Amino acid sequence: MAKMKQPDITGLGYQQGDKYGYETTKQYVLDRDNYTCQICHGKTKDPELKIHHIIYRSNGGTNQVSNLLTVCATCHTQANHQPGGKLYALLAKKFQSYRSLKGATFMNILRRRLFKAFPEAKFQYGAQTTLDRAKLDLPKAHYNDAVTISGIQKIAQRPTAVVMFHQFRKKKCSLHEATARKGRKIPNIMSKRNAKNKKFSKGFYLNDYVQLPDGQKGNVSGFSGKIKCFVKAGDGYYLAISSKYKHINLSILKVIRHQNNWNVTEIEVKTHQMA
Ligand SMILES: [Zn+2]
């Protein structure tokens, strides 16, 4: 990971990451940003500084310092997090340029398991695949990489659609949900937020593909209490019927289909090419 972020890294550098010399991530970020709000650049004169996640935690944003930003309390508002807001604009921009290390971490784990399961498997680097893909005259896309790696020599017919499989989480496995909080002796299993861990309510299941009264479609991403749930669209954003609340009453939703832990969608090729 360190090498991906800084290709010329050597020796001690591996132990001296971005935060070397800083006691906490928060301190590092504040210092890097000169203890100044990066939205208003100090114009509001608000002395209360917050650490903002550019890609929100709810969207899987990490605590990597590149995802953190110093923002004053005046700028760090709910409204600024919403579409049209200043923090939302940063998020959208970051999404475009963000190269998450999550994929690399995932591959590091998966690669080892794959080699164990398929000892005859061969290893191919992305650089080679890029060259081979160019020979086949295929645009850059994950599925075209897969086609290229197969060793095929000629493409007889180009697909117009690809099928995407997306696996949903089976459980909410955050450690903090299972571990006693500071000062507690036993896990807080009675806590209200554990209502989110429900897998079904009133005939709805987690991940169900549902339709809102206004025609919007998405997947149930979690429940809130007995009669409300959250619905996320394919792009990962919450669907809402009111600008105030993200949760939606189950009574107004229509199930299109149950899907267990898998979401299968057919996507037109041209809409799914990587930049
Ligand atoms: Zn500010």
mmCIF file of C-alpha atoms and ligand atoms in Angstrom:
data_model
loop_
_atom_site.group_PDB
_atom_site.id
_atom_site.type_symbol
_atom_site.label_atom_id
_atom_site.label_comp_id
_atom_site.label_asym_id
_atom_site.label_seq_id
_atom_site.Cartn_x
_atom_site.Cartn_y
_atom_site.Cartn_z
ATOM 1 C CA MET A 1 0.000 0.000 0.000
ATOM 2 C CA ALA A 2 2.812 2.385 0.939
ATOM 3 C CA LYS A 3 4.503 1.742 -2.411
ATOM 4 C CA MET A 4 1.289 2.477 -4.320
ATOM 5 C CA LYS A 5 1.008 5.839 -2.628
ATOM 6 C CA GLN A 6 4.703 6.679 -2.958
ATOM 7 C CA PRO A 7 6.583 4.601 -5.571
ATOM 8 C CA ASP A 8 10.117 5.656 -4.526
ATOM 9 C CA ILE A 9 9.664 4.627 -0.914
ATOM 10 C CA THR A 10 12.529 2.668 0.688
ATOM 11 C CA GLY A 11 13.663 1.232 4.046
ATOM 12 C CA LEU A 12 12.525 3.312 6.972
ATOM 13 C CA GLY A 13 9.974 5.097 4.831
ATOM 14 C CA TYR A 14 7.677 2.100 5.183
ATOM 15 C CA GLN A 15 7.542 2.713 8.914
ATOM 16 C CA GLN A 16 7.288 6.474 8.572
ATOM 17 C CA GLY A 17 3.954 7.009 6.844
ATOM 18 C CA ASP A 18 2.045 10.233 6.289
ATOM 19 C CA LYS A 19 1.367 10.555 9.973
ATOM 20 C CA TYR A 20 4.947 9.978 11.187
ATOM 21 C CA GLY A 21 5.701 12.346 14.048
ATOM 22 C CA TYR A 22 2.039 13.022 14.760
ATOM 23 C CA GLU A 23 0.277 11.468 17.669
ATOM 24 C CA THR A 24 -3.119 11.231 16.110
ATOM 25 C CA THR A 25 -4.648 11.326 12.678
ATOM 26 C CA LYS A 26 -6.721 14.300 13.750
ATOM 27 C CA GLN A 27 -3.639 16.240 14.776
ATOM 28 C CA TYR A 28 -1.972 15.442 11.468
ATOM 29 C CA VAL A 29 -4.951 16.635 9.436
ATOM 30 C CA LEU A 30 -5.356 19.845 11.452
ATOM 31 C CA ASP A 31 -1.669 20.625 11.082
ATOM 32 C CA ARG A 32 -1.604 19.812 7.363
ATOM 33 C CA ASP A 33 -4.563 22.160 6.820
ATOM 34 C CA ASN A 34 -2.977 24.900 8.944
ATOM 35 C CA TYR A 35 -5.788 24.732 11.494
ATOM 36 C CA THR A 36 -7.978 26.451 8.910
ATOM 37 C CA CYS A 37 -11.360 25.440 7.541
ATOM 38 C CA GLN A 38 -10.818 24.251 3.988
ATOM 39 C CA ILE A 39 -14.300 25.344 2.934
ATOM 40 C CA CYS A 40 -14.473 28.982 4.042
ATOM 41 C CA HIS A 41 -10.714 29.356 4.693
ATOM 42 C CA GLY A 42 -11.365 31.001 8.027
ATOM 43 C CA LYS A 43 -13.957 33.519 6.832
ATOM 44 C CA THR A 44 -16.583 32.434 9.362
ATOM 45 C CA LYS A 45 -14.032 32.867 12.200
ATOM 46 C CA ASP A 46 -15.525 29.770 13.831
ATOM 47 C CA PRO A 47 -12.851 28.408 16.194
ATOM 48 C CA GLU A 48 -14.457 24.952 16.372
ATOM 49 C CA LEU A 49 -12.778 22.698 13.830
ATOM 50 C CA LYS A 50 -14.069 19.320 12.723
ATOM 51 C CA ILE A 51 -12.469 16.527 10.788
ATOM 52 C CA HIS A 52 -14.628 15.901 7.747
ATOM 53 C CA HIS A 53 -14.670 12.677 5.690
ATOM 54 C CA ILE A 54 -14.579 13.799 2.047
ATOM 55 C CA ILE A 55 -16.115 10.495 0.995
ATOM 56 C CA TYR A 56 -18.660 10.123 3.746
ATOM 57 C CA ARG A 57 -18.346 7.264 6.203
ATOM 58 C CA SER A 58 -21.812 6.177 5.086
ATOM 59 C CA ASN A 59 -20.435 5.764 1.563
ATOM 60 C CA GLY A 60 -17.511 3.695 2.762
ATOM 61 C CA GLY A 61 -15.061 6.597 3.132
ATOM 62 C CA THR A 62 -11.921 5.604 5.023
ATOM 63 C CA ASN A 63 -9.801 7.268 7.689
ATOM 64 C CA GLN A 64 -6.887 7.611 5.288
ATOM 65 C CA VAL A 65 -5.590 11.152 5.669
ATOM 66 C CA SER A 66 -6.260 11.782 1.985
ATOM 67 C CA ASN A 67 -9.954 11.381 2.783
ATOM 68 C CA LEU A 68 -9.918 13.767 5.742
ATOM 69 C CA LEU A 69 -10.296 17.514 5.746
ATOM 70 C CA THR A 70 -10.364 20.283 8.326
ATOM 71 C CA VAL A 71 -13.763 21.995 8.261
ATOM 72 C CA CYS A 72 -15.161 24.472 10.786
ATOM 73 C CA ALA A 73 -18.409 23.714 12.614
ATOM 74 C CA THR A 74 -20.210 26.514 10.745
ATOM 75 C CA CYS A 75 -19.399 24.916 7.399
ATOM 76 C CA HIS A 76 -19.813 21.339 8.629
ATOM 77 C CA THR A 77 -23.594 21.417 8.424
ATOM 78 C CA GLN A 78 -26.180 18.855 7.479
ATOM 79 C CA ALA A 79 -27.229 21.022 4.539
ATOM 80 C CA ASN A 80 -23.683 21.191 3.175
ATOM 81 C CA HIS A 81 -23.626 17.381 3.110
ATOM 82 C CA GLN A 82 -26.690 17.278 0.880
ATOM 83 C CA PRO A 83 -26.770 17.630 -2.940
ATOM 84 C CA GLY A 84 -26.027 21.260 -3.762
ATOM 85 C CA GLY A 85 -23.950 21.694 -0.603
ATOM 86 C CA LYS A 86 -20.250 22.534 -0.520
ATOM 87 C CA LEU A 87 -19.192 19.294 1.167
ATOM 88 C CA TYR A 88 -21.314 17.338 -1.281
ATOM 89 C CA ALA A 89 -19.498 18.997 -4.169
ATOM 90 C CA LEU A 90 -16.166 17.818 -2.733
ATOM 91 C CA LEU A 91 -17.531 14.315 -2.402
ATOM 92 C CA ALA A 92 -18.644 14.216 -6.021
ATOM 93 C CA LYS A 93 -15.264 15.496 -7.176
ATOM 94 C CA LYS A 94 -13.383 13.023 -4.998
ATOM 95 C CA PHE A 95 -15.458 10.133 -6.272
ATOM 96 C CA GLN A 96 -14.279 10.951 -9.769
ATOM 97 C CA SER A 97 -10.582 11.002 -8.911
ATOM 98 C CA TYR A 98 -10.502 8.659 -5.958
ATOM 99 C CA ARG A 99 -8.433 5.568 -6.368
ATOM 100 C CA SER A 100 -9.349 3.531 -3.359
ATOM 101 C CA LEU A 101 -6.838 1.076 -1.962
ATOM 102 C CA LYS A 102 -9.773 -1.101 -0.979
ATOM 103 C CA GLY A 103 -9.615 -2.956 -4.289
ATOM 104 C CA ALA A 104 -5.903 -3.615 -3.908
ATOM 105 C CA THR A 105 -6.361 -4.841 -0.354
ATOM 106 C CA PHE A 106 -9.154 -7.116 -1.461
ATOM 107 C CA MET A 107 -7.012 -8.536 -4.281
ATOM 108 C CA ASN A 108 -4.091 -9.115 -1.899
ATOM 109 C CA ILE A 109 -6.309 -11.376 0.161
ATOM 110 C CA LEU A 110 -8.165 -12.998 -2.704
ATOM 111 C CA ARG A 111 -5.018 -13.687 -4.765
ATOM 112 C CA ARG A 112 -3.553 -15.934 -2.088
ATOM 113 C CA ARG A 113 -6.775 -17.887 -1.743
ATOM 114 C CA LEU A 114 -7.144 -18.261 -5.505
ATOM 115 C CA PHE A 115 -3.626 -19.646 -5.844
ATOM 116 C CA LYS A 116 -4.348 -22.142 -3.110
ATOM 117 C CA ALA A 117 -7.563 -23.283 -4.776
ATOM 118 C CA PHE A 118 -6.131 -23.250 -8.318
ATOM 119 C CA PRO A 119 -2.395 -24.083 -8.134
ATOM 120 C CA GLU A 120 -2.187 -24.228 -11.947
ATOM 121 C CA ALA A 121 -3.318 -20.613 -12.240
ATOM 122 C CA LYS A 122 -1.007 -18.131 -13.936
ATOM 123 C CA PHE A 123 -0.279 -14.623 -12.819
ATOM 124 C CA GLN A 124 -0.642 -11.674 -15.180
ATOM 125 C CA TYR A 125 0.134 -8.043 -14.433
ATOM 126 C CA GLY A 126 -2.190 -5.253 -15.435
ATOM 127 C CA ALA A 127 0.435 -3.694 -17.716
ATOM 128 C CA GLN A 128 0.474 -6.828 -19.900
ATOM 129 C CA THR A 129 -3.301 -6.972 -19.956
ATOM 130 C CA THR A 130 -3.417 -3.339 -21.089
ATOM 131 C CA LEU A 131 -1.158 -4.170 -24.072
ATOM 132 C CA ASP A 132 -3.134 -7.302 -24.964
ATOM 133 C CA ARG A 133 -6.423 -5.443 -24.656
ATOM 134 C CA ALA A 134 -5.204 -2.767 -27.047
ATOM 135 C CA LYS A 135 -4.387 -5.493 -29.606
ATOM 136 C CA LEU A 136 -7.971 -6.719 -29.366
ATOM 137 C CA ASP A 137 -9.110 -3.096 -29.719
ATOM 138 C CA LEU A 138 -11.273 -3.290 -26.616
ATOM 139 C CA PRO A 139 -12.014 -0.240 -24.476
ATOM 140 C CA LYS A 140 -10.809 -0.101 -20.883
ATOM 141 C CA ALA A 141 -13.265 -1.913 -18.639
ATOM 142 C CA HIS A 142 -13.072 -4.644 -16.042
ATOM 143 C CA TYR A 143 -15.017 -7.094 -18.153
ATOM 144 C CA ASN A 144 -12.797 -6.398 -21.168
ATOM 145 C CA ASP A 145 -9.762 -7.150 -19.007
ATOM 146 C CA ALA A 146 -11.363 -10.491 -18.183
ATOM 147 C CA VAL A 147 -11.944 -11.182 -21.879
ATOM 148 C CA THR A 148 -8.316 -10.282 -22.623
ATOM 149 C CA ILE A 149 -6.830 -12.427 -19.855
ATOM 150 C CA SER A 150 -8.731 -15.427 -21.218
ATOM 151 C CA GLY A 151 -6.208 -15.408 -24.093
ATOM 152 C CA ILE A 152 -8.815 -15.012 -26.803
ATOM 153 C CA GLN A 153 -7.210 -13.956 -30.115
ATOM 154 C CA LYS A 154 -10.108 -12.402 -31.979
ATOM 155 C CA ILE A 155 -13.406 -10.870 -30.980
ATOM 156 C CA ALA A 156 -16.126 -12.197 -33.270
ATOM 157 C CA GLN A 157 -19.026 -10.270 -31.801
ATOM 158 C CA ARG A 158 -19.025 -7.449 -29.315
ATOM 159 C CA PRO A 159 -21.469 -7.565 -26.423
ATOM 160 C CA THR A 160 -23.884 -4.668 -26.015
ATOM 161 C CA ALA A 161 -24.653 -5.421 -22.379
ATOM 162 C CA VAL A 162 -22.878 -6.897 -19.394
ATOM 163 C CA VAL A 163 -24.376 -8.512 -16.323
ATOM 164 C CA MET A 164 -23.189 -7.090 -13.020
ATOM 165 C CA PHE A 165 -23.306 -9.152 -9.850
ATOM 166 C CA HIS A 166 -23.101 -7.204 -6.668
ATOM 167 C CA GLN A 167 -22.962 -8.936 -3.314
ATOM 168 C CA PHE A 168 -24.627 -7.174 -0.418
ATOM 169 C CA ARG A 169 -23.380 -7.425 3.101
ATOM 170 C CA LYS A 170 -24.861 -10.326 4.999
ATOM 171 C CA LYS A 171 -24.363 -8.841 8.430
ATOM 172 C CA LYS A 172 -23.372 -5.585 9.933
ATOM 173 C CA CYS A 173 -20.082 -6.731 11.402
ATOM 174 C CA SER A 174 -18.608 -3.473 12.662
ATOM 175 C CA LEU A 175 -16.444 -4.259 15.657
ATOM 176 C CA HIS A 176 -17.935 -1.401 17.627
ATOM 177 C CA GLU A 177 -21.342 -3.070 17.481
ATOM 178 C CA ALA A 178 -19.981 -6.183 19.190
ATOM 179 C CA THR A 179 -17.560 -4.637 21.634
ATOM 180 C CA ALA A 180 -18.405 -2.997 24.904
ATOM 181 C CA ARG A 181 -17.977 0.746 24.803
ATOM 182 C CA LYS A 182 -15.550 2.548 27.041
ATOM 183 C CA GLY A 183 -16.565 2.089 30.634
ATOM 184 C CA ARG A 184 -19.019 -0.687 29.807
ATOM 185 C CA LYS A 185 -18.533 -4.208 31.071
ATOM 186 C CA ILE A 186 -20.914 -5.890 28.660
ATOM 187 C CA PRO A 187 -21.691 -5.289 24.974
ATOM 188 C CA ASN A 188 -24.553 -2.855 24.500
ATOM 189 C CA ILE A 189 -26.745 -5.332 22.669
ATOM 190 C CA MET A 190 -29.865 -3.542 23.894
ATOM 191 C CA SER A 191 -28.804 -0.357 22.181
ATOM 192 C CA LYS A 192 -31.372 1.132 19.828
ATOM 193 C CA ARG A 193 -28.967 1.302 16.928
ATOM 194 C CA ASN A 194 -29.013 -2.475 16.816
ATOM 195 C CA ALA A 195 -32.422 -2.113 15.235
ATOM 196 C CA LYS A 196 -30.382 -1.520 12.083
ATOM 197 C CA ASN A 197 -29.172 -5.095 12.266
ATOM 198 C CA LYS A 198 -32.603 -6.474 11.475
ATOM 199 C CA LYS A 199 -32.842 -8.459 8.263
ATOM 200 C CA PHE A 200 -36.564 -8.171 7.719
ATOM 201 C CA SER A 201 -39.647 -6.282 8.805
ATOM 202 C CA LYS A 202 -43.284 -6.323 7.705
ATOM 203 C CA GLY A 203 -42.651 -8.522 4.676
ATOM 204 C CA PHE A 204 -39.598 -6.581 3.528
ATOM 205 C CA TYR A 205 -36.122 -8.089 3.547
ATOM 206 C CA LEU A 206 -32.742 -6.465 3.481
ATOM 207 C CA ASN A 207 -31.654 -5.805 -0.133
ATOM 208 C CA ASP A 208 -35.172 -6.125 -1.566
ATOM 209 C CA TYR A 209 -35.540 -4.247 -4.827
ATOM 210 C CA VAL A 210 -38.344 -1.788 -4.177
ATOM 211 C CA GLN A 211 -40.229 1.041 -5.804
ATOM 212 C CA LEU A 212 -41.202 4.374 -4.267
ATOM 213 C CA PRO A 213 -44.554 6.007 -5.015
ATOM 214 C CA ASP A 214 -42.816 8.472 -7.359
ATOM 215 C CA GLY A 215 -41.357 5.618 -9.415
ATOM 216 C CA GLN A 216 -37.791 5.709 -8.054
ATOM 217 C CA LYS A 217 -36.295 2.255 -7.594
ATOM 218 C CA GLY A 218 -33.616 1.038 -5.224
ATOM 219 C CA ASN A 219 -32.572 -1.531 -2.658
ATOM 220 C CA VAL A 220 -33.481 -1.671 1.014
ATOM 221 C CA SER A 221 -30.143 -0.985 2.695
ATOM 222 C CA GLY A 222 -31.313 -1.210 6.283
ATOM 223 C CA PHE A 223 -34.204 -0.866 8.666
ATOM 224 C CA SER A 224 -34.893 1.871 11.133
ATOM 225 C CA GLY A 225 -37.294 0.720 13.781
ATOM 226 C CA LYS A 226 -40.219 -1.483 12.813
ATOM 227 C CA ILE A 227 -41.896 0.455 10.049
ATOM 228 C CA LYS A 228 -39.129 2.412 8.362
ATOM 229 C CA CYS A 229 -36.215 1.579 6.171
ATOM 230 C CA PHE A 230 -33.500 3.139 4.057
ATOM 231 C CA VAL A 231 -33.398 2.716 0.305
ATOM 232 C CA LYS A 232 -30.271 3.142 -1.777
ATOM 233 C CA ALA A 233 -30.185 3.598 -5.532
ATOM 234 C CA GLY A 234 -27.723 1.775 -7.747
ATOM 235 C CA ASP A 235 -25.250 4.649 -7.489
ATOM 236 C CA GLY A 236 -24.995 4.170 -3.722
ATOM 237 C CA TYR A 237 -26.975 7.276 -2.770
ATOM 238 C CA TYR A 238 -30.013 7.186 -0.539
ATOM 239 C CA LEU A 239 -33.373 7.702 -2.134
ATOM 240 C CA ALA A 240 -35.656 10.026 -0.242
ATOM 241 C CA ILE A 241 -39.154 11.382 -0.523
ATOM 242 C CA SER A 242 -38.502 14.278 1.815
ATOM 243 C CA SER A 243 -35.439 16.475 1.860
ATOM 244 C CA LYS A 244 -35.375 16.184 5.639
ATOM 245 C CA TYR A 245 -35.303 12.445 6.265
ATOM 246 C CA LYS A 246 -33.552 9.539 4.641
ATOM 247 C CA HIS A 247 -35.827 6.904 6.130
ATOM 248 C CA ILE A 248 -38.921 5.809 4.261
ATOM 249 C CA ASN A 249 -42.099 4.236 5.582
ATOM 250 C CA LEU A 250 -42.431 0.607 4.549
ATOM 251 C CA SER A 251 -46.159 1.142 3.944
ATOM 252 C CA ILE A 252 -45.517 3.258 0.829
ATOM 253 C CA LEU A 253 -43.005 0.863 -0.741
ATOM 254 C CA LYS A 254 -43.724 -1.830 -3.270
ATOM 255 C CA VAL A 255 -41.485 -4.898 -3.484
ATOM 256 C CA ILE A 256 -40.354 -5.536 -7.027
ATOM 257 C CA ARG A 257 -38.347 -8.582 -6.065
ATOM 258 C CA HIS A 258 -36.525 -10.213 -3.167
ATOM 259 C CA GLN A 259 -32.908 -10.882 -3.910
ATOM 260 C CA ASN A 260 -31.245 -12.506 -0.967
ATOM 261 C CA ASN A 261 -27.645 -11.261 -0.917
ATOM 262 C CA TRP A 262 -27.170 -10.688 -4.616
ATOM 263 C CA ASN A 263 -28.100 -7.890 -6.882
ATOM 264 C CA VAL A 264 -27.986 -8.699 -10.564
ATOM 265 C CA THR A 265 -28.327 -5.942 -13.091
ATOM 266 C CA GLU A 266 -27.818 -5.772 -16.810
ATOM 267 C CA ILE A 267 -25.863 -2.751 -17.877
ATOM 268 C CA GLU A 268 -25.432 -1.311 -21.324
ATOM 269 C CA VAL A 269 -21.782 -1.584 -22.273
ATOM 270 C CA LYS A 270 -21.270 2.047 -23.116
ATOM 271 C CA THR A 271 -22.561 3.252 -19.763
ATOM 272 C CA HIS A 272 -20.156 1.063 -17.889
ATOM 273 C CA GLN A 273 -16.797 1.864 -19.392
ATOM 274 C CA MET A 274 -14.166 3.021 -16.989
ATOM 275 C CA ALA A 275 -12.811 6.507 -17.417
HETATM 276 ZN ZN ZN B 1 -15.644 27.097 7.492
#
